[in-house]
PDB file of C-alpha atoms and ligand atoms in Angstrom:
ATOM      1  CA  UNK A 918       0.255  -0.038  -0.079  1.00  0.00           C
ATOM      2  CA  UNK A 919       2.634   2.150   0.838  1.00  0.00           C
ATOM      3  CA  UNK A 920       3.944   1.750  -2.436  1.00  0.00           C
ATOM      4  CA  UNK A 921       0.992   2.075  -4.113  1.00  0.00           C
ATOM      5  CA  UNK A 922       0.850   5.797  -2.245  1.00  0.00           C
ATOM      6  CA  UNK A 923       4.283   6.445  -3.725  1.00  0.00           C
ATOM      7  CA  UNK A 924       3.234   5.994  -7.278  1.00  0.00           C
ATOM      8  CA  UNK A 925       0.149   7.825  -7.087  1.00  0.00           C
ATOM      9  CA  UNK A 926       2.457  10.563  -5.159  1.00  0.00           C
ATOM     10  CA  UNK A 927       4.269  10.729  -7.810  1.00  0.00           C
ATOM     11  CA  UNK A 928       1.751  10.595 -10.601  1.00  0.00           C
ATOM     12  CA  UNK A 929       0.142  13.655  -8.714  1.00  0.00           C
ATOM     13  CA  UNK A 930       3.886  15.524  -8.775  1.00  0.00           C
ATOM     14  CA  UNK A 931       4.169  14.607 -12.526  1.00  0.00           C
ATOM     15  CA  UNK A 932       0.517  15.312 -13.735  1.00  0.00           C
ATOM     16  CA  UNK A 933       1.119  18.740 -11.431  1.00  0.00           C
ATOM     17  CA  UNK A 934       4.199  19.485 -13.379  1.00  0.00           C
ATOM     18  CA  UNK A 935       2.773  18.977 -16.936  1.00  0.00           C
ATOM     19  CA  UNK A 936      -0.086  21.619 -15.747  1.00  0.00           C
ATOM     20  CA  UNK A 937       2.124  23.815 -14.592  1.00  0.00           C
ATOM     21  CA  UNK A 938       4.328  23.837 -17.855  1.00  0.00           C
ATOM     22  CA  UNK A 939       1.370  24.293 -20.058  1.00  0.00           C
ATOM     23  CA  UNK A 940       0.129  27.003 -18.183  1.00  0.00           C
ATOM     24  CA  UNK A 941       3.288  29.009 -18.367  1.00  0.00           C
ATOM     25  CA  UNK A 942       3.596  28.132 -22.213  1.00  0.00           C
ATOM     26  CA  UNK A 943       0.074  29.397 -22.545  1.00  0.00           C
ATOM     27  CA  UNK A 944       1.025  32.558 -20.726  1.00  0.00           C
ATOM     28  CA  UNK A 945       3.839  32.975 -23.034  1.00  0.00           C
ATOM     29  CA  UNK A 946       1.916  32.858 -26.145  1.00  0.00           C
ATOM     30  CA  UNK A 947      -0.397  35.148 -24.747  1.00  0.00           C
ATOM     31  CA  UNK A 948       2.320  37.762 -23.769  1.00  0.00           C
ATOM     32  CA  UNK A 949       3.453  37.371 -27.213  1.00  0.00           C
ATOM     33  CA  UNK A 950       0.913  37.920 -28.855  1.00  0.00           C
ATOM     34  CA  UNK A 951       0.491  41.282 -26.852  1.00  0.00           C
ATOM     35  CA  UNK A 952       3.839  41.919 -27.589  1.00  0.00           C
ATOM     36  CA  UNK A 953       3.235  41.944 -31.382  1.00  0.00           C
ATOM     37  CA  UNK A 954       0.245  43.471 -31.540  1.00  0.00           C
ATOM     38  CA  UNK A 955       1.830  46.378 -29.887  1.00  0.00           C
ATOM     39  CA  UNK A 956       4.614  46.753 -32.006  1.00  0.00           C
ATOM     40  CA  UNK A 957       2.574  46.415 -34.994  1.00  0.00           C
ATOM     41  CA  UNK A 958       0.380  49.281 -33.895  1.00  0.00           C
ATOM     42  CA  UNK A 959       2.913  52.482 -34.358  1.00  0.00           C
ATOM     43  CA  UNK A 960       3.910  51.485 -37.991  1.00  0.00           C
ATOM     44  CA  UNK A 961      -0.028  50.896 -38.518  1.00  0.00           C
ATOM     45  CA  UNK A 962      -0.998  54.148 -36.869  1.00  0.00           C
ATOM     46  CA  UNK A 963       1.892  56.080 -38.660  1.00  0.00           C
ATOM     47  CA  UNK A 964       0.650  54.525 -42.278  1.00  0.00           C
ATOM     48  CA  UNK A 965      -2.995  55.550 -41.419  1.00  0.00           C
ATOM     49  CA  UNK A 966      -2.105  58.993 -40.519  1.00  0.00           C
ATOM     50  CA  UNK A 967      -0.086  59.705 -43.722  1.00  0.00           C
ATOM     51  CA  UNK A 968      -3.452  58.010 -45.688  1.00  0.00           C
ATOM     52  CA  UNK A 969      -5.640  60.445 -43.788  1.00  0.00           C
ATOM     53  CA  UNK A 970      -3.578  63.288 -44.669  1.00  0.00           C
ATOM     54  CA  UNK A 971      -2.994  62.220 -48.332  1.00  0.00           C
ATOM     55  CA  UNK A 972      -7.316  61.679 -48.214  1.00  0.00           C
ATOM     56  CA  UNK A 973      -8.261  65.171 -46.708  1.00  0.00           C
ATOM     57  CA  UNK A 974      -5.793  67.571 -49.035  1.00  0.00           C
ATOM     58  CA  UNK A 975      -1.765  66.234 -49.136  1.00  0.00           C
ATOM     59  CA  UNK A 976      -2.209  64.496 -52.307  1.00  0.00           C
ATOM     60  CA  UNK A 977      -2.809  68.129 -54.183  1.00  0.00           C
ATOM     61  CA  UNK A 978       0.499  69.180 -52.147  1.00  0.00           C
ATOM     62  CA  UNK A 979       3.663  67.264 -53.972  1.00  0.00           C
ATOM     63  CA  UNK A 980       5.915  67.944 -50.976  1.00  0.00           C
ATOM     64  CA  UNK A 981       3.577  66.642 -48.796  1.00  0.00           C
ATOM     65  CA  UNK A 982       2.651  63.550 -51.059  1.00  0.00           C
ATOM     66  CA  UNK A 983       6.221  62.827 -51.549  1.00  0.00           C
ATOM     67  CA  UNK A 984       6.783  63.090 -47.513  1.00  0.00           C
ATOM     68  CA  UNK A 985       4.091  60.547 -46.826  1.00  0.00           C
ATOM     69  CA  UNK A 986       4.474  57.926 -49.642  1.00  0.00           C
ATOM     70  CA  UNK A 987       8.428  57.793 -48.429  1.00  0.00           C
ATOM     71  CA  UNK A 988       7.397  57.591 -44.905  1.00  0.00           C
ATOM     72  CA  UNK A 989       4.889  55.088 -45.544  1.00  0.00           C
ATOM     73  CA  UNK A 990       7.378  52.861 -47.534  1.00  0.00           C
ATOM     74  CA  UNK A 991       9.713  53.224 -44.641  1.00  0.00           C
ATOM     75  CA  UNK A 992       7.061  52.128 -42.153  1.00  0.00           C
ATOM     76  CA  UNK A 993       5.946  49.062 -44.588  1.00  0.00           C
ATOM     77  CA  UNK A 994       9.963  47.849 -44.658  1.00  0.00           C
ATOM     78  CA  UNK A 995       9.723  48.297 -40.925  1.00  0.00           C
ATOM     79  CA  UNK A 996       6.874  45.981 -40.952  1.00  0.00           C
ATOM     80  CA  UNK A 997       8.469  43.021 -43.282  1.00  0.00           C
ATOM     81  CA  UNK A 998      11.570  43.012 -41.161  1.00  0.00           C
ATOM     82  CA  UNK A 999       9.614  42.625 -38.060  1.00  0.00           C
ATOM     83  CA  UNK A1000       7.471  40.026 -39.630  1.00  0.00           C
ATOM     84  CA  UNK A1001      10.613  38.260 -40.688  1.00  0.00           C
ATOM     85  CA  UNK A1002      12.243  38.610 -37.152  1.00  0.00           C
ATOM     86  CA  UNK A1003       9.046  37.043 -35.526  1.00  0.00           C
ATOM     87  CA  UNK A1004       9.203  34.152 -37.940  1.00  0.00           C
ATOM     88  CA  UNK A1005      12.743  33.628 -37.288  1.00  0.00           C
ATOM     89  CA  UNK A1006      12.382  33.684 -33.547  1.00  0.00           C
ATOM     90  CA  UNK A1007       9.206  31.476 -33.550  1.00  0.00           C
ATOM     91  CA  UNK A1008      11.180  29.016 -35.665  1.00  0.00           C
ATOM     92  CA  UNK A1009      14.358  29.149 -33.617  1.00  0.00           C
ATOM     93  CA  UNK A1010      11.933  28.600 -30.394  1.00  0.00           C
ATOM     94  CA  UNK A1011      10.368  25.618 -31.642  1.00  0.00           C
ATOM     95  CA  UNK A1012      13.793  24.052 -31.839  1.00  0.00           C
ATOM     96  CA  UNK A1013      14.866  21.742 -29.306  1.00  0.00           C
ATOM     97  CA  UNK A1014      18.319  20.787 -29.169  1.00  0.00           C
ATOM     98  CA  UNK A1015      19.791  20.511 -32.519  1.00  0.00           C
ATOM     99  CA  UNK A1016      22.391  17.374 -34.011  1.00  0.00           C
ATOM    100  CA  UNK A1017      22.490  17.917 -37.621  1.00  0.00           C
ATOM    101  CA  UNK A1018      24.334  16.201 -39.993  1.00  0.00           C
ATOM    102  CA  UNK A1019      25.653  19.140 -41.188  1.00  0.00           C
ATOM    103  CA  UNK A1020      29.395  19.906 -40.435  1.00  0.00           C
ATOM    104  CA  UNK A1021      30.062  23.351 -41.314  1.00  0.00           C
ATOM    105  CA  UNK A1022      33.874  24.676 -41.377  1.00  0.00           C
ATOM    106  CA  UNK A1023      33.963  27.557 -38.808  1.00  0.00           C
ATOM    107  CA  UNK A1024      36.631  29.255 -40.123  1.00  0.00           C
ATOM    108  CA  UNK A1025      34.819  29.401 -43.798  1.00  0.00           C
ATOM    109  CA  UNK A1026      31.655  31.293 -42.314  1.00  0.00           C
ATOM    110  CA  UNK A1027      33.617  33.541 -39.885  1.00  0.00           C
ATOM    111  CA  UNK A1028      35.496  34.885 -42.953  1.00  0.00           C
ATOM    112  CA  UNK A1029      32.283  35.155 -45.176  1.00  0.00           C
ATOM    113  CA  UNK A1030      30.332  37.102 -42.829  1.00  0.00           C
ATOM    114  CA  UNK A1031      33.036  39.476 -42.041  1.00  0.00           C
ATOM    115  CA  UNK A1032      33.882  40.266 -45.650  1.00  0.00           C
ATOM    116  CA  UNK A1033      30.242  40.857 -46.395  1.00  0.00           C
ATOM    117  CA  UNK A1034      29.870  43.609 -43.424  1.00  0.00           C
ATOM    118  CA  UNK A1035      32.824  44.982 -44.288  1.00  0.00           C
ATOM    119  CA  UNK A1036      31.609  45.687 -47.929  1.00  0.00           C
ATOM    120  CA  UNK A1037      28.164  47.147 -46.381  1.00  0.00           C
ATOM    121  CA  UNK A1038      30.242  49.166 -43.905  1.00  0.00           C
ATOM    122  CA  UNK A1039      32.929  50.492 -45.314  1.00  0.00           C
ATOM    123  CA  UNK A1040      33.335  53.339 -43.006  1.00  0.00           C
ATOM    124  CA  UNK A1041      33.854  51.142 -40.666  1.00  0.00           C
ATOM    125  CA  UNK A1042      37.486  49.013 -39.544  1.00  0.00           C
ATOM    126  CA  UNK A1043      36.082  45.518 -38.846  1.00  0.00           C
ATOM    127  CA  UNK A1044      39.188  43.714 -37.396  1.00  0.00           C
ATOM    128  CA  UNK A1045      39.096  39.693 -37.361  1.00  0.00           C
ATOM    129  CA  UNK A1046      41.352  38.067 -35.186  1.00  0.00           C
ATOM    130  CA  UNK A1047      41.068  34.525 -36.209  1.00  0.00           C
ATOM    131  CA  UNK A1048      42.748  31.831 -33.879  1.00  0.00           C
ATOM    132  CA  UNK A1049      41.061  29.100 -35.131  1.00  0.00           C
ATOM    133  CA  UNK A1050      42.410  25.645 -35.077  1.00  0.00           C
ATOM    134  CA  UNK A1051      42.865  24.702 -38.821  1.00  0.00           C
ATOM    135  CA  UNK A1052      40.049  22.713 -40.127  1.00  0.00           C
ATOM    136  CA  UNK A1053      37.607  23.844 -37.129  1.00  0.00           C
ATOM    137  CA  UNK A1054      34.574  21.940 -37.891  1.00  0.00           C
ATOM    138  CA  UNK A1055      31.086  21.979 -36.115  1.00  0.00           C
ATOM    139  CA  UNK A1056      27.920  20.416 -36.590  1.00  0.00           C
ATOM    140  CA  UNK A1057      26.034  23.414 -36.815  1.00  0.00           C
ATOM    141  CA  UNK A1058      23.511  24.345 -39.800  1.00  0.00           C
ATOM    142  CA  UNK A1059      25.774  26.765 -41.859  1.00  0.00           C
ATOM    143  CA  UNK A1060      22.839  29.608 -41.684  1.00  0.00           C
ATOM    144  CA  UNK A1061      22.613  29.141 -38.074  1.00  0.00           C
ATOM    145  CA  UNK A1062      26.013  29.948 -37.408  1.00  0.00           C
ATOM    146  CA  UNK A1063      25.890  32.706 -40.309  1.00  0.00           C
ATOM    147  CA  UNK A1064      22.488  34.369 -38.864  1.00  0.00           C
ATOM    148  CA  UNK A1065      23.999  34.237 -34.908  1.00  0.00           C
ATOM    149  CA  UNK A1066      27.236  36.013 -36.312  1.00  0.00           C
ATOM    150  CA  UNK A1067      25.340  38.610 -38.189  1.00  0.00           C
ATOM    151  CA  UNK A1068      22.843  39.422 -35.517  1.00  0.00           C
ATOM    152  CA  UNK A1069      26.148  40.431 -33.155  1.00  0.00           C
ATOM    153  CA  UNK A1070      28.062  42.101 -35.511  1.00  0.00           C
ATOM    154  CA  UNK A1071      24.904  44.055 -36.790  1.00  0.00           C
ATOM    155  CA  UNK A1072      24.168  45.376 -33.019  1.00  0.00           C
ATOM    156  CA  UNK A1073      27.806  45.932 -32.534  1.00  0.00           C
ATOM    157  CA  UNK A1074      27.742  48.546 -35.320  1.00  0.00           C
ATOM    158  CA  UNK A1075      24.780  49.929 -34.947  1.00  0.00           C
ATOM    159  CA  UNK A1076      25.148  50.831 -30.963  1.00  0.00           C
ATOM    160  CA  UNK A1077      28.822  52.152 -32.017  1.00  0.00           C
ATOM    161  CA  UNK A1078      28.384  55.994 -31.382  1.00  0.00           C
ATOM    162  CA  UNK A1079      31.895  57.063 -30.928  1.00  0.00           C
ATOM    163  CA  UNK A1080      34.523  54.971 -32.872  1.00  0.00           C
ATOM    164  CA  UNK A1081      33.677  52.944 -35.819  1.00  0.00           C
ATOM    165  CA  UNK A1082      35.894  49.748 -35.042  1.00  0.00           C
ATOM    166  CA  UNK A1083      34.464  46.345 -34.168  1.00  0.00           C
ATOM    167  CA  UNK A1084      36.895  43.713 -33.632  1.00  0.00           C
ATOM    168  CA  UNK A1085      36.108  40.255 -34.224  1.00  0.00           C
ATOM    169  CA  UNK A1086      37.619  36.987 -32.385  1.00  0.00           C
ATOM    170  CA  UNK A1087      37.540  33.210 -33.223  1.00  0.00           C
ATOM    171  CA  UNK A1088      39.291  30.768 -31.599  1.00  0.00           C
ATOM    172  CA  UNK A1089      39.239  26.913 -30.811  1.00  0.00           C
ATOM    173  CA  UNK A1090      40.010  24.143 -29.195  1.00  0.00           C
ATOM    174  CA  UNK A1091      39.601  20.515 -28.321  1.00  0.00           C
ATOM    175  CA  UNK A1092      36.614  21.338 -26.705  1.00  0.00           C
ATOM    176  CA  UNK A1093      35.261  24.234 -27.490  1.00  0.00           C
ATOM    177  CA  UNK A1094      34.627  27.128 -30.357  1.00  0.00           C
ATOM    178  CA  UNK A1095      34.501  30.536 -28.963  1.00  0.00           C
ATOM    179  CA  UNK A1096      33.695  33.576 -30.794  1.00  0.00           C
ATOM    180  CA  UNK A1097      33.661  37.377 -29.503  1.00  0.00           C
ATOM    181  CA  UNK A1098      32.428  40.464 -30.834  1.00  0.00           C
ATOM    182  CA  UNK A1099      33.527  43.468 -29.573  1.00  0.00           C
ATOM    183  CA  UNK A1100      32.423  47.086 -29.929  1.00  0.00           C
ATOM    184  CA  UNK A1101      33.431  50.495 -28.810  1.00  0.00           C
ATOM    185  CA  UNK A1102      29.974  52.300 -28.369  1.00  0.00           C
ATOM    186  CA  UNK A1103      27.777  53.051 -25.960  1.00  0.00           C
ATOM    187  CA  UNK A1104      27.757  50.057 -23.606  1.00  0.00           C
ATOM    188  CA  UNK A1105      25.038  48.339 -21.589  1.00  0.00           C
ATOM    189  CA  UNK A1106      23.922  49.202 -18.018  1.00  0.00           C
ATOM    190  CA  UNK A1107      24.024  46.067 -15.127  1.00  0.00           C
ATOM    191  CA  UNK A1108      20.457  46.304 -14.905  1.00  0.00           C
ATOM    192  CA  UNK A1109      19.909  46.006 -19.085  1.00  0.00           C
ATOM    193  CA  UNK A1110      22.244  43.070 -19.220  1.00  0.00           C
ATOM    194  CA  UNK A1111      19.949  40.994 -17.823  1.00  0.00           C
ATOM    195  CA  UNK A1112      16.801  41.853 -19.833  1.00  0.00           C
ATOM    196  CA  UNK A1113      18.226  42.422 -23.285  1.00  0.00           C
ATOM    197  CA  UNK A1114      17.737  38.587 -24.191  1.00  0.00           C
ATOM    198  CA  UNK A1115      14.148  38.825 -24.010  1.00  0.00           C
ATOM    199  CA  UNK A1116      11.865  39.442 -26.768  1.00  0.00           C
ATOM    200  CA  UNK A1117      11.402  42.801 -27.608  1.00  0.00           C
ATOM    201  CA  UNK A1118      13.604  44.112 -24.978  1.00  0.00           C
ATOM    202  CA  UNK A1119      15.278  47.489 -26.231  1.00  0.00           C
ATOM    203  CA  UNK A1120      17.154  49.852 -23.953  1.00  0.00           C
ATOM    204  CA  UNK A1121      15.865  53.051 -25.305  1.00  0.00           C
ATOM    205  CA  UNK A1122      12.751  52.376 -27.778  1.00  0.00           C
ATOM    206  CA  UNK A1123      12.660  55.610 -29.678  1.00  0.00           C
ATOM    207  CA  UNK A1124      16.497  55.959 -30.867  1.00  0.00           C
ATOM    208  CA  UNK A1125      15.734  51.792 -31.747  1.00  0.00           C
ATOM    209  CA  UNK A1126      13.219  52.268 -33.578  1.00  0.00           C
ATOM    210  CA  UNK A1127      15.633  55.205 -35.658  1.00  0.00           C
ATOM    211  CA  UNK A1128      17.960  52.273 -35.973  1.00  0.00           C
ATOM    212  CA  UNK A1129      15.416  49.676 -36.990  1.00  0.00           C
ATOM    213  CA  UNK A1130      15.647  47.760 -34.230  1.00  0.00           C
ATOM    214  CA  UNK A1131      13.023  44.985 -33.145  1.00  0.00           C
ATOM    215  CA  UNK A1132      14.385  43.660 -29.982  1.00  0.00           C
ATOM    216  CA  UNK A1133      14.255  40.199 -31.093  1.00  0.00           C
ATOM    217  CA  UNK A1134      17.943  40.054 -32.511  1.00  0.00           C
ATOM    218  CA  UNK A1135      19.630  38.751 -29.431  1.00  0.00           C
ATOM    219  CA  UNK A1136      16.871  36.315 -28.182  1.00  0.00           C
ATOM    220  CA  UNK A1137      16.924  34.565 -31.582  1.00  0.00           C
ATOM    221  CA  UNK A1138      20.852  34.479 -31.248  1.00  0.00           C
ATOM    222  CA  UNK A1139      20.578  33.208 -27.575  1.00  0.00           C
ATOM    223  CA  UNK A1140      17.912  30.576 -28.458  1.00  0.00           C
ATOM    224  CA  UNK A1141      20.168  29.352 -31.594  1.00  0.00           C
ATOM    225  CA  UNK A1142      23.143  29.070 -29.515  1.00  0.00           C
ATOM    226  CA  UNK A1143      21.463  27.461 -26.898  1.00  0.00           C
ATOM    227  CA  UNK A1144      19.945  24.568 -29.652  1.00  0.00           C
ATOM    228  CA  UNK A1145      23.648  23.760 -30.044  1.00  0.00           C
ATOM    229  CA  UNK A1146      24.433  23.448 -26.032  1.00  0.00           C
ATOM    230  CA  UNK A1147      26.641  26.674 -26.387  1.00  0.00           C
ATOM    231  CA  UNK A1148      26.243  29.757 -24.084  1.00  0.00           C
ATOM    232  CA  UNK A1149      25.846  33.237 -24.682  1.00  0.00           C
ATOM    233  CA  UNK A1150      27.259  36.094 -22.090  1.00  0.00           C
ATOM    234  CA  UNK A1151      28.069  39.866 -22.500  1.00  0.00           C
ATOM    235  CA  UNK A1152      30.386  42.205 -20.619  1.00  0.00           C
ATOM    236  CA  UNK A1153      29.803  45.824 -20.949  1.00  0.00           C
ATOM    237  CA  UNK A1154      31.085  49.267 -19.584  1.00  0.00           C
ATOM    238  CA  UNK A1155      28.617  52.223 -19.962  1.00  0.00           C
ATOM    239  CA  UNK A1156      30.025  54.383 -22.263  1.00  0.00           C
ATOM    240  CA  UNK A1157      33.115  52.052 -23.485  1.00  0.00           C
ATOM    241  CA  UNK A1158      31.482  49.408 -25.157  1.00  0.00           C
ATOM    242  CA  UNK A1159      30.758  45.950 -25.237  1.00  0.00           C
ATOM    243  CA  UNK A1160      31.654  42.260 -25.882  1.00  0.00           C
ATOM    244  CA  UNK A1161      29.322  39.423 -27.038  1.00  0.00           C
ATOM    245  CA  UNK A1162      31.234  36.130 -26.182  1.00  0.00           C
ATOM    246  CA  UNK A1163      29.742  32.283 -27.584  1.00  0.00           C
ATOM    247  CA  UNK A1164      31.040  29.384 -26.620  1.00  0.00           C
ATOM    248  CA  UNK A1165      30.273  26.257 -28.276  1.00  0.00           C
ATOM    249  CA  UNK A1166      30.948  22.895 -27.261  1.00  0.00           C
ATOM    250  CA  UNK A1167      32.866  20.888 -30.243  1.00  0.00           C
ATOM    251  CA  UNK A1168      30.832  18.208 -31.428  1.00  0.00           C
ATOM    252  CA  UNK A1169      32.023  16.596 -34.624  1.00  0.00           C
ATOM    253  CA  UNK A1170      32.648  12.632 -32.968  1.00  0.00           C
TER     254      UNK A1170
HETATM  255  P1  ADP B 416      17.503  45.435 -31.667  1.00  0.00           P
HETATM  256  O1  ADP B 416      17.018  44.726 -33.115  1.00  0.00           O
HETATM  257  O2  ADP B 416      16.817  46.478 -31.047  1.00  0.00           O
HETATM  258  O3  ADP B 416      18.730  46.011 -31.744  1.00  0.00           O
HETATM  259  P2  ADP B 416      18.191  43.403 -30.037  1.00  0.00           P
HETATM  260  O4  ADP B 416      17.728  42.066 -29.388  1.00  0.00           O
HETATM  261  O5  ADP B 416      19.535  43.067 -30.917  1.00  0.00           O
HETATM  262  O6  ADP B 416      17.463  44.150 -30.740  1.00  0.00           O
HETATM  263  O7  ADP B 416      18.737  43.834 -28.656  1.00  0.00           O
HETATM  264  C1  ADP B 416      18.477  44.777 -27.666  1.00  0.00           C
HETATM  265  C2  ADP B 416      19.153  45.714 -27.114  1.00  0.00           C
HETATM  266  O8  ADP B 416      20.160  45.414 -26.538  1.00  0.00           O
HETATM  267  C3  ADP B 416      19.244  46.895 -28.282  1.00  0.00           C
HETATM  268  O9  ADP B 416      17.619  47.537 -28.781  1.00  0.00           O
HETATM  269  C4  ADP B 416      20.228  47.905 -27.743  1.00  0.00           C
HETATM  270  O10 ADP B 416      19.442  48.601 -26.485  1.00  0.00           O
HETATM  271  C5  ADP B 416      20.942  46.316 -26.641  1.00  0.00           C
HETATM  272  N1  ADP B 416      22.239  46.144 -27.462  1.00  0.00           N
HETATM  273  C6  ADP B 416      22.092  45.262 -28.014  1.00  0.00           C
HETATM  274  N2  ADP B 416      23.359  44.791 -28.574  1.00  0.00           N
HETATM  275  C7  ADP B 416      24.151  46.215 -28.175  1.00  0.00           C
HETATM  276  C8  ADP B 416      25.624  46.592 -28.182  1.00  0.00           C
HETATM  277  N3  ADP B 416      26.514  45.845 -28.562  1.00  0.00           N
HETATM  278  N4  ADP B 416      25.889  47.714 -27.586  1.00  0.00           N
HETATM  279  C9  ADP B 416      24.847  48.477 -26.836  1.00  0.00           C
HETATM  280  N5  ADP B 416      23.658  47.936 -27.065  1.00  0.00           N
HETATM  281  C10 ADP B 416      23.445  46.806 -27.585  1.00  0.00           C
END
C-alpha cells in the first residue's frame, strides 16, 4: 500500500508539473501575441496618419505627397523586417536541441560573414582575429552560425556611437569554439544586461526604432546558440563598449 501511495504521489506530482508547464506556455503565448500587437500598432498608426493626410488634402501638395509616400514605404519595410524576425524567433523557439548531420567549417563562415559586413559598412574598421585551429568543424547548420554572427555584428555596428571599429575574435581548442564580438560603442548598463536577451526589449525604444531595431535579434541569437548547447554572455561598460561572447562545445565526433 505504501508503494501504491508513492506511485500515486509521483503521478500527481508529474501531472501537476505538466499542468504548470502548459500554463506557463499558454502564458508566454499570450504575452507574445500582446507584444506583437503592440509592436505593430506604431507602424500601422503612422501609415494610417499619412493616408488620412493624403486623403484630406495632401495629394494636391507635391511635397506632402512625396513625404507621406516615403514615410509609408519606410514603415512598411519596418513591418516586413519585424515579421521576418518574428518568424525567425518562432522557428528558433520550436527547435529543441539540434544534432544536425551538416558539418560546417567555422573559419569559412566567420570569414565570409566578416567580408560581407565589411562590404556593407565601408566606413567601419572591422578587425578579425582568427585563432581557430586548422579545420575547425562543428555540427551546426551553416545558416544558423551565419545568423548568430550577423545579429551580433549588426548590433555592434548599430550601437557604436563614437568609434567606428569592431573586433571579431574566433578561437578553438579540442572541446570548444569561442566567438567574440567587441565594440567600443555606448555599452549596456548592469540592469539592462539581464534584460536584453528578452523578446522586444530595447534599452532606448525611440532611438532603437530609428535604427530599425525590434528587440528580437538577441533572443533569436540566444535561442539558436542554446540549441547547440552553447552559451552567450555579455560583458559591458557603459560608455566604453560591449563584448558578446559565444561558446560552443565541439561536437564533430
Ligand atoms: P535590436 O533589434 O533592437 O537591436 P536586440 O535584441 O538585438 O534588438 O538587442 C536588444 C537591445 O540591446 C538593443 O535595442 C540595444 O538597446 C541593446 N544592445 C544590443 N547589442 C548592443 C551593443 N552591442 N551595444 C549596446 N547595446 C546593445
